[in-house]
Amino acid sequence: MATLKQLAFRMARTPASGSLVRFGFAHADRLLPLTSVDRSELAAIYRHPRPVYGTFHHIAVPLRGVPDVFALAHPRHAELRAGLFALIAEARQRAPASVLVNAGPRQDVGQVHFHLTDDTPFSDAIRSEQLTWPDWDAAVRALTSVPDIQERYRAGFSLLQDAGDPRVRLI
């Protein structure tokens, strides 16, 4: 028999639950079945509920409902982006980490979230030399100008910042 926590995670991965998940992070994140690692007024870092990378695998999440990385790029979220990326940068100073955000079918929860891990996610993926940005804010804001972005979105893409590298690449 599945536990309440297992049922909650299964439900969070369904497309219909996106609004509920976003509401939870925006208004009741302390009630979610997640273990907090660090937090600020605008964002929080939690242990990943089902880690798949490295010896540590965390997620950084804005504490406002934001469905995906494209919504995060909107100018109204500039302060939220800054707070989220500052929290991620602080975490990377304490422990070198790769940072990854998924889009399209690779994003399986209806709230934008960034993975932090000491592993190299998608190590076999080709890292684009043409689609590289100096930092997270530039990468997220530039997404809408990427050629064929809608086609890439449907196929599923990720933005990756390798440990020790300030650049963000589309993979």
PDB file of C-alpha atoms in Angstrom:
ATOM      1  CA  MET A   1       0.000   0.000   0.000  1.00  0.00           C
ATOM      2  CA  ALA A   2       1.326   3.425  -0.996  1.00  0.00           C
ATOM      3  CA  THR A   3       2.103   5.947   1.714  1.00  0.00           C
ATOM      4  CA  LEU A   4       0.571   9.418   1.723  1.00  0.00           C
ATOM      5  CA  LYS A   5       3.947  10.857   0.657  1.00  0.00           C
ATOM      6  CA  GLN A   6       4.168   8.447  -2.303  1.00  0.00           C
ATOM      7  CA  LEU A   7       0.634   9.330  -3.375  1.00  0.00           C
ATOM      8  CA  ALA A   8       1.421  13.055  -3.137  1.00  0.00           C
ATOM      9  CA  PHE A   9       4.456  12.653  -5.397  1.00  0.00           C
ATOM     10  CA  ARG A  10       2.503  10.603  -7.936  1.00  0.00           C
ATOM     11  CA  MET A  11      -0.233  13.214  -7.994  1.00  0.00           C
ATOM     12  CA  ALA A  12       2.279  16.080  -8.374  1.00  0.00           C
ATOM     13  CA  ARG A  13       3.548  14.525 -11.593  1.00  0.00           C
ATOM     14  CA  THR A  14       0.174  14.574 -13.344  1.00  0.00           C
ATOM     15  CA  PRO A  15      -0.520  17.433 -15.787  1.00  0.00           C
ATOM     16  CA  ALA A  16      -3.754  18.342 -14.017  1.00  0.00           C
ATOM     17  CA  SER A  17      -1.968  19.010 -10.728  1.00  0.00           C
ATOM     18  CA  GLY A  18       0.196  21.908 -11.975  1.00  0.00           C
ATOM     19  CA  SER A  19      -2.003  24.611 -10.460  1.00  0.00           C
ATOM     20  CA  LEU A  20      -2.157  22.803  -7.129  1.00  0.00           C
ATOM     21  CA  VAL A  21       1.634  22.293  -7.043  1.00  0.00           C
ATOM     22  CA  ARG A  22       2.232  25.972  -7.872  1.00  0.00           C
ATOM     23  CA  PHE A  23      -0.236  27.008  -5.163  1.00  0.00           C
ATOM     24  CA  GLY A  24       1.576  24.760  -2.676  1.00  0.00           C
ATOM     25  CA  PHE A  25       4.969  26.349  -3.347  1.00  0.00           C
ATOM     26  CA  ALA A  26       3.518  29.860  -3.344  1.00  0.00           C
ATOM     27  CA  HIS A  27       1.363  29.605  -0.227  1.00  0.00           C
ATOM     28  CA  ALA A  28       2.094  26.456   1.775  1.00  0.00           C
ATOM     29  CA  ASP A  29       5.593  25.226   0.937  1.00  0.00           C
ATOM     30  CA  ARG A  30       6.307  24.273   4.550  1.00  0.00           C
ATOM     31  CA  LEU A  31       3.440  21.770   4.376  1.00  0.00           C
ATOM     32  CA  LEU A  32       4.823  20.003   1.299  1.00  0.00           C
ATOM     33  CA  PRO A  33       6.443  16.606   1.848  1.00  0.00           C
ATOM     34  CA  LEU A  34       9.925  18.011   1.182  1.00  0.00           C
ATOM     35  CA  THR A  35      12.980  18.543   3.392  1.00  0.00           C
ATOM     36  CA  SER A  36      14.187  22.152   3.297  1.00  0.00           C
ATOM     37  CA  VAL A  37      17.935  22.733   2.882  1.00  0.00           C
ATOM     38  CA  ASP A  38      18.032  26.542   2.500  1.00  0.00           C
ATOM     39  CA  ARG A  39      15.589  29.335   1.883  1.00  0.00           C
ATOM     40  CA  SER A  40      15.193  33.028   1.279  1.00  0.00           C
ATOM     41  CA  GLU A  41      12.144  35.217   1.020  1.00  0.00           C
ATOM     42  CA  LEU A  42      11.736  34.388  -2.682  1.00  0.00           C
ATOM     43  CA  ALA A  43      13.050  30.846  -3.112  1.00  0.00           C
ATOM     44  CA  ALA A  44      13.873  27.617  -1.321  1.00  0.00           C
ATOM     45  CA  ILE A  45      16.156  24.648  -1.820  1.00  0.00           C
ATOM     46  CA  TYR A  46      14.922  21.180  -0.867  1.00  0.00           C
ATOM     47  CA  ARG A  47      16.335  17.680  -0.978  1.00  0.00           C
ATOM     48  CA  HIS A  48      15.032  16.079  -4.148  1.00  0.00           C
ATOM     49  CA  PRO A  49      12.238  13.688  -3.155  1.00  0.00           C
ATOM     50  CA  ARG A  50      13.518  11.025  -5.554  1.00  0.00           C
ATOM     51  CA  PRO A  51      17.200  11.735  -6.207  1.00  0.00           C
ATOM     52  CA  VAL A  52      18.719  10.297  -9.350  1.00  0.00           C
ATOM     53  CA  TYR A  53      22.007  12.189  -9.645  1.00  0.00           C
ATOM     54  CA  GLY A  54      25.186  12.118  -7.583  1.00  0.00           C
ATOM     55  CA  THR A  55      25.680  11.957  -3.843  1.00  0.00           C
ATOM     56  CA  PHE A  56      23.432  14.978  -3.361  1.00  0.00           C
ATOM     57  CA  HIS A  57      20.496  16.083  -5.455  1.00  0.00           C
ATOM     58  CA  HIS A  58      18.514  19.151  -4.467  1.00  0.00           C
ATOM     59  CA  ILE A  59      15.878  21.305  -6.148  1.00  0.00           C
ATOM     60  CA  ALA A  60      15.705  25.096  -6.046  1.00  0.00           C
ATOM     61  CA  VAL A  61      12.165  26.426  -6.390  1.00  0.00           C
ATOM     62  CA  PRO A  62      10.713  29.940  -6.491  1.00  0.00           C
ATOM     63  CA  LEU A  63       8.196  30.532  -3.706  1.00  0.00           C
ATOM     64  CA  ARG A  64       5.660  31.877  -6.171  1.00  0.00           C
ATOM     65  CA  GLY A  65       3.682  29.827  -8.645  1.00  0.00           C
ATOM     66  CA  VAL A  66       5.620  29.766 -11.928  1.00  0.00           C
ATOM     67  CA  PRO A  67       4.726  26.934 -14.304  1.00  0.00           C
ATOM     68  CA  ASP A  68       7.896  26.736 -16.406  1.00  0.00           C
ATOM     69  CA  VAL A  69      11.146  28.386 -17.418  1.00  0.00           C
ATOM     70  CA  PHE A  70       9.372  30.494 -20.088  1.00  0.00           C
ATOM     71  CA  ALA A  71       7.035  32.027 -17.510  1.00  0.00           C
ATOM     72  CA  LEU A  72      10.047  32.695 -15.272  1.00  0.00           C
ATOM     73  CA  ALA A  73      11.534  34.764 -18.128  1.00  0.00           C
ATOM     74  CA  HIS A  74       8.665  37.284 -18.003  1.00  0.00           C
ATOM     75  CA  PRO A  75       9.744  40.760 -16.839  1.00  0.00           C
ATOM     76  CA  ARG A  76       7.248  40.634 -13.937  1.00  0.00           C
ATOM     77  CA  HIS A  77       9.418  37.857 -12.429  1.00  0.00           C
ATOM     78  CA  ALA A  78      12.719  39.812 -12.545  1.00  0.00           C
ATOM     79  CA  GLU A  79      12.936  40.133  -8.744  1.00  0.00           C
ATOM     80  CA  LEU A  80      11.936  36.494  -8.272  1.00  0.00           C
ATOM     81  CA  ARG A  81      14.582  35.336 -10.794  1.00  0.00           C
ATOM     82  CA  ALA A  82      17.236  37.417  -9.034  1.00  0.00           C
ATOM     83  CA  GLY A  83      16.338  35.924  -5.649  1.00  0.00           C
ATOM     84  CA  LEU A  84      16.229  32.369  -7.000  1.00  0.00           C
ATOM     85  CA  PHE A  85      19.540  32.684  -8.843  1.00  0.00           C
ATOM     86  CA  ALA A  86      21.210  34.324  -5.827  1.00  0.00           C
ATOM     87  CA  LEU A  87      20.146  31.392  -3.632  1.00  0.00           C
ATOM     88  CA  ILE A  88      21.476  28.929  -6.229  1.00  0.00           C
ATOM     89  CA  ALA A  89      24.790  30.839  -6.439  1.00  0.00           C
ATOM     90  CA  GLU A  90      25.157  30.767  -2.643  1.00  0.00           C
ATOM     91  CA  ALA A  91      24.554  27.017  -2.618  1.00  0.00           C
ATOM     92  CA  ARG A  92      27.159  26.506  -5.365  1.00  0.00           C
ATOM     93  CA  GLN A  93      29.725  28.433  -3.326  1.00  0.00           C
ATOM     94  CA  ARG A  94      29.229  26.067  -0.394  1.00  0.00           C
ATOM     95  CA  ALA A  95      29.370  22.928  -2.573  1.00  0.00           C
ATOM     96  CA  PRO A  96      30.276  22.855  -6.267  1.00  0.00           C
ATOM     97  CA  ALA A  97      27.234  21.710  -8.202  1.00  0.00           C
ATOM     98  CA  SER A  98      25.875  21.363 -11.683  1.00  0.00           C
ATOM     99  CA  VAL A  99      22.544  23.133 -12.131  1.00  0.00           C
ATOM    100  CA  LEU A 100      19.863  22.005 -14.557  1.00  0.00           C
ATOM    101  CA  VAL A 101      16.363  23.126 -15.484  1.00  0.00           C
ATOM    102  CA  ASN A 102      14.150  21.028 -17.737  1.00  0.00           C
ATOM    103  CA  ALA A 103      11.453  22.108 -20.175  1.00  0.00           C
ATOM    104  CA  GLY A 104       8.722  20.415 -22.153  1.00  0.00           C
ATOM    105  CA  PRO A 105       8.308  16.682 -21.520  1.00  0.00           C
ATOM    106  CA  ARG A 106      11.469  16.620 -19.373  1.00  0.00           C
ATOM    107  CA  GLN A 107       9.736  18.833 -16.784  1.00  0.00           C
ATOM    108  CA  ASP A 108       7.391  16.448 -15.036  1.00  0.00           C
ATOM    109  CA  VAL A 109       6.027  18.768 -12.305  1.00  0.00           C
ATOM    110  CA  GLY A 110       3.955  21.895 -13.051  1.00  0.00           C
ATOM    111  CA  GLN A 111       6.282  24.264 -11.153  1.00  0.00           C
ATOM    112  CA  VAL A 112       9.621  25.470 -12.490  1.00  0.00           C
ATOM    113  CA  HIS A 113      12.473  24.008 -10.452  1.00  0.00           C
ATOM    114  CA  PHE A 114      16.234  23.796 -10.833  1.00  0.00           C
ATOM    115  CA  HIS A 115      18.204  20.642  -9.992  1.00  0.00           C
ATOM    116  CA  LEU A 116      21.507  20.997  -8.113  1.00  0.00           C
ATOM    117  CA  THR A 117      23.795  17.980  -7.983  1.00  0.00           C
ATOM    118  CA  ASP A 118      27.438  17.009  -7.640  1.00  0.00           C
ATOM    119  CA  ASP A 119      26.998  14.784 -10.699  1.00  0.00           C
ATOM    120  CA  THR A 120      26.853  15.811 -14.367  1.00  0.00           C
ATOM    121  CA  PRO A 121      23.239  15.378 -15.488  1.00  0.00           C
ATOM    122  CA  PHE A 122      22.830  14.252 -19.081  1.00  0.00           C
ATOM    123  CA  SER A 123      26.588  13.675 -19.311  1.00  0.00           C
ATOM    124  CA  ASP A 124      26.135  12.191 -22.779  1.00  0.00           C
ATOM    125  CA  ALA A 125      24.227  15.245 -24.098  1.00  0.00           C
ATOM    126  CA  ILE A 126      25.817  17.566 -26.591  1.00  0.00           C
ATOM    127  CA  ARG A 127      26.485  20.957 -25.064  1.00  0.00           C
ATOM    128  CA  SER A 128      25.806  23.624 -27.657  1.00  0.00           C
ATOM    129  CA  GLU A 129      28.628  26.055 -28.348  1.00  0.00           C
ATOM    130  CA  GLN A 130      26.274  28.448 -30.166  1.00  0.00           C
ATOM    131  CA  LEU A 131      23.549  28.458 -27.507  1.00  0.00           C
ATOM    132  CA  THR A 132      25.586  29.436 -24.461  1.00  0.00           C
ATOM    133  CA  TRP A 133      24.928  32.343 -22.106  1.00  0.00           C
ATOM    134  CA  PRO A 134      27.120  33.945 -19.414  1.00  0.00           C
ATOM    135  CA  ASP A 135      24.700  33.231 -16.534  1.00  0.00           C
ATOM    136  CA  TRP A 136      21.234  31.975 -15.595  1.00  0.00           C
ATOM    137  CA  ASP A 137      19.418  35.270 -15.915  1.00  0.00           C
ATOM    138  CA  ALA A 138      20.726  35.862 -19.435  1.00  0.00           C
ATOM    139  CA  ALA A 139      19.891  32.284 -20.452  1.00  0.00           C
ATOM    140  CA  VAL A 140      16.319  32.363 -19.159  1.00  0.00           C
ATOM    141  CA  ARG A 141      15.573  35.797 -20.622  1.00  0.00           C
ATOM    142  CA  ALA A 142      17.034  34.804 -24.016  1.00  0.00           C
ATOM    143  CA  LEU A 143      15.021  31.602 -24.431  1.00  0.00           C
ATOM    144  CA  THR A 144      12.293  33.198 -26.516  1.00  0.00           C
ATOM    145  CA  SER A 145      14.869  34.279 -29.117  1.00  0.00           C
ATOM    146  CA  VAL A 146      16.276  30.756 -29.626  1.00  0.00           C
ATOM    147  CA  PRO A 147      15.596  29.488 -33.174  1.00  0.00           C
ATOM    148  CA  ASP A 148      13.034  26.675 -33.306  1.00  0.00           C
ATOM    149  CA  ILE A 149      12.387  26.962 -29.556  1.00  0.00           C
ATOM    150  CA  GLN A 150       8.835  25.614 -29.792  1.00  0.00           C
ATOM    151  CA  GLU A 151      10.061  22.504 -31.618  1.00  0.00           C
ATOM    152  CA  ARG A 152      12.809  22.032 -29.029  1.00  0.00           C
ATOM    153  CA  TYR A 153      10.252  22.548 -26.241  1.00  0.00           C
ATOM    154  CA  ARG A 154       7.991  19.774 -27.567  1.00  0.00           C
ATOM    155  CA  ALA A 155      11.007  17.452 -27.808  1.00  0.00           C
ATOM    156  CA  GLY A 156      12.172  18.422 -24.327  1.00  0.00           C
ATOM    157  CA  PHE A 157      15.281  20.424 -23.655  1.00  0.00           C
ATOM    158  CA  SER A 158      17.303  21.449 -20.659  1.00  0.00           C
ATOM    159  CA  LEU A 159      19.542  24.316 -19.677  1.00  0.00           C
ATOM    160  CA  LEU A 160      22.685  23.139 -17.910  1.00  0.00           C
ATOM    161  CA  GLN A 161      25.412  24.863 -15.953  1.00  0.00           C
ATOM    162  CA  ASP A 162      28.244  22.427 -15.302  1.00  0.00           C
ATOM    163  CA  ALA A 163      29.933  22.524 -11.887  1.00  0.00           C
ATOM    164  CA  GLY A 164      32.656  25.181 -11.800  1.00  0.00           C
ATOM    165  CA  ASP A 165      31.433  26.840 -15.020  1.00  0.00           C
ATOM    166  CA  PRO A 166      29.472  30.114 -14.992  1.00  0.00           C
ATOM    167  CA  ARG A 167      28.109  29.508 -18.514  1.00  0.00           C
ATOM    168  CA  VAL A 168      24.675  28.063 -19.150  1.00  0.00           C
ATOM    169  CA  ARG A 169      24.117  25.880 -22.210  1.00  0.00           C
ATOM    170  CA  LEU A 170      21.093  24.569 -24.028  1.00  0.00           C
ATOM    171  CA  ILE A 171      21.194  20.775 -24.246  1.00  0.00           C
TER     172      ILE A 171
END
